[in-house]
């Protein structure tokens, strides 16, 4: 049976769509997406997931004034949804929330993220802006384990992308996304192949 994956998103879900398309085109890859969760209502990623036949749910933050309690209740709802679908591997793909120890402790090491820079350089939500401001000539993307820090988990794989003179955040992001959309599925393939028992 394929490993059951969930993908957490906050926006358009282009990386999520690339992962699901990879799974559908390669049924022997050993993993399938059974749930997509967005913390933001009305995003394109939810429509994309539904159109691909995947259970797509919005779990927004509850309207609670206390920030810690708000985050705790939100992650408890996410955890319950993951468990209800029998999820075995959680993939963050453009999910713009820093996870708390509650969720990390329950899912690590089966919790991965893809980040649009060559970590440990340029962590955080504004990687492309920071890359361009720094003047470096190479950027890229990184798949890593998720821990309790900001993009600080163990690096699993990276792809390099040149930064050209005159690049904007948009033009750089487009080139990085091309690499993201093939790197992430290939890393998950590799992890699953190592996890599954080998046939004699």
PDB file of C-alpha atoms in Angstrom:
ATOM      1  CA  UNK A   1       0.000   0.000   0.000  1.00  0.00           C
ATOM      2  CA  UNK A   2       1.275   3.505  -0.786  1.00  0.00           C
ATOM      3  CA  UNK A   3       2.412   5.717   2.082  1.00  0.00           C
ATOM      4  CA  UNK A   4      -0.411   8.145   2.865  1.00  0.00           C
ATOM      5  CA  UNK A   5       0.709  11.781   2.613  1.00  0.00           C
ATOM      6  CA  UNK A   6      -0.852  15.092   3.572  1.00  0.00           C
ATOM      7  CA  UNK A   7       0.263  18.403   2.098  1.00  0.00           C
ATOM      8  CA  UNK A   8      -0.079  21.642   4.066  1.00  0.00           C
ATOM      9  CA  UNK A   9      -0.379  24.840   2.023  1.00  0.00           C
ATOM     10  CA  UNK A  10      -1.203  28.517   2.437  1.00  0.00           C
ATOM     11  CA  UNK A  11      -1.603  29.727  -1.141  1.00  0.00           C
ATOM     12  CA  UNK A  12      -1.743  28.722  -4.789  1.00  0.00           C
ATOM     13  CA  UNK A  13      -0.532  25.184  -4.208  1.00  0.00           C
ATOM     14  CA  UNK A  14       1.642  24.890  -7.313  1.00  0.00           C
ATOM     15  CA  UNK A  15       4.119  22.672  -5.479  1.00  0.00           C
ATOM     16  CA  UNK A  16       1.293  20.587  -4.056  1.00  0.00           C
ATOM     17  CA  UNK A  17      -0.131  20.147  -7.542  1.00  0.00           C
ATOM     18  CA  UNK A  18       3.280  19.078  -8.872  1.00  0.00           C
ATOM     19  CA  UNK A  19       3.564  16.452  -6.119  1.00  0.00           C
ATOM     20  CA  UNK A  20       0.107  15.014  -6.791  1.00  0.00           C
ATOM     21  CA  UNK A  21       0.671  14.989 -10.558  1.00  0.00           C
ATOM     22  CA  UNK A  22       3.947  13.128  -9.974  1.00  0.00           C
ATOM     23  CA  UNK A  23       2.161  10.556  -7.825  1.00  0.00           C
ATOM     24  CA  UNK A  24      -0.583  10.040 -10.408  1.00  0.00           C
ATOM     25  CA  UNK A  25       1.918   9.726 -13.264  1.00  0.00           C
ATOM     26  CA  UNK A  26       4.066   7.278 -11.273  1.00  0.00           C
ATOM     27  CA  UNK A  27       1.703   4.928  -9.418  1.00  0.00           C
ATOM     28  CA  UNK A  28       4.627   2.734  -8.356  1.00  0.00           C
ATOM     29  CA  UNK A  29       6.335   5.635  -6.517  1.00  0.00           C
ATOM     30  CA  UNK A  30       5.006   4.291  -3.222  1.00  0.00           C
ATOM     31  CA  UNK A  31       3.206   7.388  -1.926  1.00  0.00           C
ATOM     32  CA  UNK A  32      -0.121   9.130  -2.464  1.00  0.00           C
ATOM     33  CA  UNK A  33      -1.684  12.352  -1.208  1.00  0.00           C
ATOM     34  CA  UNK A  34      -4.890  11.726   0.723  1.00  0.00           C
ATOM     35  CA  UNK A  35      -5.369  15.164   2.288  1.00  0.00           C
ATOM     36  CA  UNK A  36      -4.541  18.804   1.566  1.00  0.00           C
ATOM     37  CA  UNK A  37      -4.940  21.358   4.363  1.00  0.00           C
ATOM     38  CA  UNK A  38      -4.790  25.133   4.015  1.00  0.00           C
ATOM     39  CA  UNK A  39      -4.726  27.571   6.904  1.00  0.00           C
ATOM     40  CA  UNK A  40      -6.110  30.237   4.548  1.00  0.00           C
ATOM     41  CA  UNK A  41      -9.673  30.142   3.154  1.00  0.00           C
ATOM     42  CA  UNK A  42     -10.431  30.563  -0.525  1.00  0.00           C
ATOM     43  CA  UNK A  43      -6.926  29.919  -1.849  1.00  0.00           C
ATOM     44  CA  UNK A  44      -6.321  28.459  -5.299  1.00  0.00           C
ATOM     45  CA  UNK A  45      -4.524  25.469  -3.806  1.00  0.00           C
ATOM     46  CA  UNK A  46      -7.761  24.109  -2.338  1.00  0.00           C
ATOM     47  CA  UNK A  47      -9.445  24.283  -5.747  1.00  0.00           C
ATOM     48  CA  UNK A  48      -6.458  22.601  -7.374  1.00  0.00           C
ATOM     49  CA  UNK A  49      -6.476  19.770  -4.838  1.00  0.00           C
ATOM     50  CA  UNK A  50     -10.222  19.201  -5.216  1.00  0.00           C
ATOM     51  CA  UNK A  51      -9.923  19.142  -9.008  1.00  0.00           C
ATOM     52  CA  UNK A  52      -7.308  16.400  -8.634  1.00  0.00           C
ATOM     53  CA  UNK A  53      -9.669  14.317  -6.526  1.00  0.00           C
ATOM     54  CA  UNK A  54      -7.956  14.929  -3.192  1.00  0.00           C
ATOM     55  CA  UNK A  55      -9.767  15.744   0.063  1.00  0.00           C
ATOM     56  CA  UNK A  56      -9.076  19.480   0.494  1.00  0.00           C
ATOM     57  CA  UNK A  57      -9.862  21.242   3.756  1.00  0.00           C
ATOM     58  CA  UNK A  58      -9.420  24.721   5.139  1.00  0.00           C
ATOM     59  CA  UNK A  59      -8.549  24.773   8.828  1.00  0.00           C
ATOM     60  CA  UNK A  60      -8.224  28.471   9.715  1.00  0.00           C
ATOM     61  CA  UNK A  61      -6.921  29.778  12.992  1.00  0.00           C
ATOM     62  CA  UNK A  62      -9.709  29.995  15.563  1.00  0.00           C
ATOM     63  CA  UNK A  63     -10.861  33.446  16.624  1.00  0.00           C
ATOM     64  CA  UNK A  64      -9.123  33.481  20.001  1.00  0.00           C
ATOM     65  CA  UNK A  65      -7.387  36.561  21.364  1.00  0.00           C
ATOM     66  CA  UNK A  66      -4.572  34.717  23.143  1.00  0.00           C
ATOM     67  CA  UNK A  67      -1.926  33.939  20.507  1.00  0.00           C
ATOM     68  CA  UNK A  68      -0.519  30.838  22.190  1.00  0.00           C
ATOM     69  CA  UNK A  69      -3.955  29.351  22.748  1.00  0.00           C
ATOM     70  CA  UNK A  70      -4.948  30.205  19.176  1.00  0.00           C
ATOM     71  CA  UNK A  71      -1.925  28.359  17.770  1.00  0.00           C
ATOM     72  CA  UNK A  72      -2.418  25.407  20.113  1.00  0.00           C
ATOM     73  CA  UNK A  73      -6.055  24.917  19.165  1.00  0.00           C
ATOM     74  CA  UNK A  74      -5.277  25.295  15.472  1.00  0.00           C
ATOM     75  CA  UNK A  75      -2.543  22.668  15.525  1.00  0.00           C
ATOM     76  CA  UNK A  76      -4.751  20.319  17.543  1.00  0.00           C
ATOM     77  CA  UNK A  77      -7.364  20.552  14.770  1.00  0.00           C
ATOM     78  CA  UNK A  78      -4.715  19.951  12.099  1.00  0.00           C
ATOM     79  CA  UNK A  79      -3.373  16.947  14.020  1.00  0.00           C
ATOM     80  CA  UNK A  80      -6.873  15.496  14.374  1.00  0.00           C
ATOM     81  CA  UNK A  81      -7.486  15.870  10.627  1.00  0.00           C
ATOM     82  CA  UNK A  82      -4.185  14.160   9.813  1.00  0.00           C
ATOM     83  CA  UNK A  83      -4.984  11.268  12.109  1.00  0.00           C
ATOM     84  CA  UNK A  84      -8.520  10.925  10.744  1.00  0.00           C
ATOM     85  CA  UNK A  85      -7.099  10.249   7.271  1.00  0.00           C
ATOM     86  CA  UNK A  86      -4.437   7.807   8.437  1.00  0.00           C
ATOM     87  CA  UNK A  87      -1.643  10.119   7.289  1.00  0.00           C
ATOM     88  CA  UNK A  88       1.897   8.774   7.596  1.00  0.00           C
ATOM     89  CA  UNK A  89       3.971  11.594   6.067  1.00  0.00           C
ATOM     90  CA  UNK A  90       3.314  15.350   6.268  1.00  0.00           C
ATOM     91  CA  UNK A  91       4.695  17.626   3.556  1.00  0.00           C
ATOM     92  CA  UNK A  92       4.775  21.400   3.959  1.00  0.00           C
ATOM     93  CA  UNK A  93       4.589  23.187   0.614  1.00  0.00           C
ATOM     94  CA  UNK A  94       4.275  26.938   0.833  1.00  0.00           C
ATOM     95  CA  UNK A  95       2.807  26.615   4.330  1.00  0.00           C
ATOM     96  CA  UNK A  96       3.466  29.986   5.908  1.00  0.00           C
ATOM     97  CA  UNK A  97       3.217  29.028   9.555  1.00  0.00           C
ATOM     98  CA  UNK A  98       6.006  28.174  11.987  1.00  0.00           C
ATOM     99  CA  UNK A  99       4.982  24.944  13.691  1.00  0.00           C
ATOM    100  CA  UNK A 100       4.989  24.656  17.463  1.00  0.00           C
ATOM    101  CA  UNK A 101       6.554  21.798  19.448  1.00  0.00           C
ATOM    102  CA  UNK A 102       3.058  20.279  19.742  1.00  0.00           C
ATOM    103  CA  UNK A 103       2.824  19.333  16.069  1.00  0.00           C
ATOM    104  CA  UNK A 104       6.545  18.809  15.473  1.00  0.00           C
ATOM    105  CA  UNK A 105       6.852  16.333  18.343  1.00  0.00           C
ATOM    106  CA  UNK A 106       3.919  14.306  17.040  1.00  0.00           C
ATOM    107  CA  UNK A 107       5.050  14.067  13.418  1.00  0.00           C
ATOM    108  CA  UNK A 108       8.834  14.401  13.220  1.00  0.00           C
ATOM    109  CA  UNK A 109      10.748  12.860  11.537  1.00  0.00           C
ATOM    110  CA  UNK A 110       7.818  12.250   9.166  1.00  0.00           C
ATOM    111  CA  UNK A 111       7.519  15.982   8.556  1.00  0.00           C
ATOM    112  CA  UNK A 112       9.239  17.680   5.605  1.00  0.00           C
ATOM    113  CA  UNK A 113       9.383  21.146   4.070  1.00  0.00           C
ATOM    114  CA  UNK A 114      10.701  22.701   0.887  1.00  0.00           C
ATOM    115  CA  UNK A 115      12.250  26.162   1.142  1.00  0.00           C
ATOM    116  CA  UNK A 116      13.213  28.505  -1.729  1.00  0.00           C
ATOM    117  CA  UNK A 117      16.869  29.061  -0.863  1.00  0.00           C
ATOM    118  CA  UNK A 118      20.034  27.096  -0.225  1.00  0.00           C
ATOM    119  CA  UNK A 119      19.665  26.659   3.516  1.00  0.00           C
ATOM    120  CA  UNK A 120      21.090  27.516   5.966  1.00  0.00           C
ATOM    121  CA  UNK A 121      21.329  30.742   3.951  1.00  0.00           C
ATOM    122  CA  UNK A 122      18.225  32.937   3.748  1.00  0.00           C
ATOM    123  CA  UNK A 123      15.671  31.206   5.973  1.00  0.00           C
ATOM    124  CA  UNK A 124      12.257  32.720   6.586  1.00  0.00           C
ATOM    125  CA  UNK A 125       9.360  34.060   4.569  1.00  0.00           C
ATOM    126  CA  UNK A 126      11.258  36.524   2.334  1.00  0.00           C
ATOM    127  CA  UNK A 127      13.992  34.328   0.882  1.00  0.00           C
ATOM    128  CA  UNK A 128      13.975  35.716  -2.669  1.00  0.00           C
ATOM    129  CA  UNK A 129      14.017  39.318  -1.452  1.00  0.00           C
ATOM    130  CA  UNK A 130      16.893  38.516   0.894  1.00  0.00           C
ATOM    131  CA  UNK A 131      18.819  36.681  -1.836  1.00  0.00           C
ATOM    132  CA  UNK A 132      18.569  39.636  -4.219  1.00  0.00           C
ATOM    133  CA  UNK A 133      19.503  42.133  -1.506  1.00  0.00           C
ATOM    134  CA  UNK A 134      22.618  40.121  -0.655  1.00  0.00           C
ATOM    135  CA  UNK A 135      24.036  40.184  -4.179  1.00  0.00           C
ATOM    136  CA  UNK A 136      24.818  36.450  -4.310  1.00  0.00           C
ATOM    137  CA  UNK A 137      25.018  34.836  -7.746  1.00  0.00           C
ATOM    138  CA  UNK A 138      23.457  31.482  -6.844  1.00  0.00           C
ATOM    139  CA  UNK A 139      20.266  30.552  -5.029  1.00  0.00           C
ATOM    140  CA  UNK A 140      18.101  27.450  -5.164  1.00  0.00           C
ATOM    141  CA  UNK A 141      15.809  25.314  -3.055  1.00  0.00           C
ATOM    142  CA  UNK A 142      16.143  22.928  -0.128  1.00  0.00           C
ATOM    143  CA  UNK A 143      14.124  19.973   1.136  1.00  0.00           C
ATOM    144  CA  UNK A 144      14.626  19.507   4.863  1.00  0.00           C
ATOM    145  CA  UNK A 145      13.227  17.874   7.956  1.00  0.00           C
ATOM    146  CA  UNK A 146      11.056  20.198  10.028  1.00  0.00           C
ATOM    147  CA  UNK A 147      12.093  20.945  13.587  1.00  0.00           C
ATOM    148  CA  UNK A 148      10.981  23.636  16.024  1.00  0.00           C
ATOM    149  CA  UNK A 149      13.165  26.337  14.466  1.00  0.00           C
ATOM    150  CA  UNK A 150      12.797  28.539  11.398  1.00  0.00           C
ATOM    151  CA  UNK A 151      13.890  26.407   8.422  1.00  0.00           C
ATOM    152  CA  UNK A 152      16.562  24.869  10.640  1.00  0.00           C
ATOM    153  CA  UNK A 153      15.946  21.129  10.255  1.00  0.00           C
ATOM    154  CA  UNK A 154      18.351  18.634   8.702  1.00  0.00           C
ATOM    155  CA  UNK A 155      18.920  19.275   4.989  1.00  0.00           C
ATOM    156  CA  UNK A 156      17.987  16.323   2.772  1.00  0.00           C
ATOM    157  CA  UNK A 157      18.613  17.688  -0.731  1.00  0.00           C
ATOM    158  CA  UNK A 158      19.215  20.922  -2.626  1.00  0.00           C
ATOM    159  CA  UNK A 159      19.131  22.273  -6.171  1.00  0.00           C
ATOM    160  CA  UNK A 160      21.087  25.307  -7.317  1.00  0.00           C
ATOM    161  CA  UNK A 161      19.624  28.084  -9.471  1.00  0.00           C
ATOM    162  CA  UNK A 162      21.604  31.013 -10.919  1.00  0.00           C
ATOM    163  CA  UNK A 163      20.738  34.558  -9.929  1.00  0.00           C
ATOM    164  CA  UNK A 164      20.969  36.853 -12.947  1.00  0.00           C
ATOM    165  CA  UNK A 165      21.641  40.602 -13.041  1.00  0.00           C
ATOM    166  CA  UNK A 166      18.304  42.360 -13.245  1.00  0.00           C
ATOM    167  CA  UNK A 167      16.402  39.533 -11.570  1.00  0.00           C
ATOM    168  CA  UNK A 168      13.267  40.445  -9.654  1.00  0.00           C
ATOM    169  CA  UNK A 169      11.706  38.430  -6.860  1.00  0.00           C
ATOM    170  CA  UNK A 170       9.166  37.170  -9.398  1.00  0.00           C
ATOM    171  CA  UNK A 171      11.669  36.104 -12.060  1.00  0.00           C
ATOM    172  CA  UNK A 172      13.887  34.360  -9.519  1.00  0.00           C
ATOM    173  CA  UNK A 173      10.904  32.647  -7.899  1.00  0.00           C
ATOM    174  CA  UNK A 174       9.782  31.254 -11.260  1.00  0.00           C
ATOM    175  CA  UNK A 175      13.156  29.593 -11.885  1.00  0.00           C
ATOM    176  CA  UNK A 176      13.370  28.246  -8.348  1.00  0.00           C
ATOM    177  CA  UNK A 177       9.842  26.805  -8.560  1.00  0.00           C
ATOM    178  CA  UNK A 178      10.798  24.788 -11.631  1.00  0.00           C
ATOM    179  CA  UNK A 179      13.440  23.035  -9.542  1.00  0.00           C
ATOM    180  CA  UNK A 180      11.193  22.748  -6.480  1.00  0.00           C
ATOM    181  CA  UNK A 181       8.546  20.921  -8.478  1.00  0.00           C
ATOM    182  CA  UNK A 182      10.921  18.100  -9.414  1.00  0.00           C
ATOM    183  CA  UNK A 183      13.179  18.045  -6.342  1.00  0.00           C
ATOM    184  CA  UNK A 184      10.453  17.549  -3.726  1.00  0.00           C
ATOM    185  CA  UNK A 185       8.835  14.518  -5.401  1.00  0.00           C
ATOM    186  CA  UNK A 186      12.240  12.944  -6.024  1.00  0.00           C
ATOM    187  CA  UNK A 187      13.211  13.302  -2.354  1.00  0.00           C
ATOM    188  CA  UNK A 188       9.934  11.767  -1.200  1.00  0.00           C
ATOM    189  CA  UNK A 189      10.439   8.927  -3.705  1.00  0.00           C
ATOM    190  CA  UNK A 190      13.879   8.280  -2.238  1.00  0.00           C
ATOM    191  CA  UNK A 191      12.630   8.328   1.355  1.00  0.00           C
ATOM    192  CA  UNK A 192       9.807   5.919   0.547  1.00  0.00           C
ATOM    193  CA  UNK A 193      12.127   3.550  -1.313  1.00  0.00           C
ATOM    194  CA  UNK A 194      14.378   3.428   1.745  1.00  0.00           C
ATOM    195  CA  UNK A 195      11.390   2.859   4.061  1.00  0.00           C
ATOM    196  CA  UNK A 196       9.592   0.124   2.147  1.00  0.00           C
ATOM    197  CA  UNK A 197      10.820  -3.455   2.557  1.00  0.00           C
ATOM    198  CA  UNK A 198      12.825  -4.625  -0.427  1.00  0.00           C
ATOM    199  CA  UNK A 199      11.434  -7.490  -2.496  1.00  0.00           C
ATOM    200  CA  UNK A 200      13.585 -10.597  -2.794  1.00  0.00           C
TER     201      UNK A 200
END
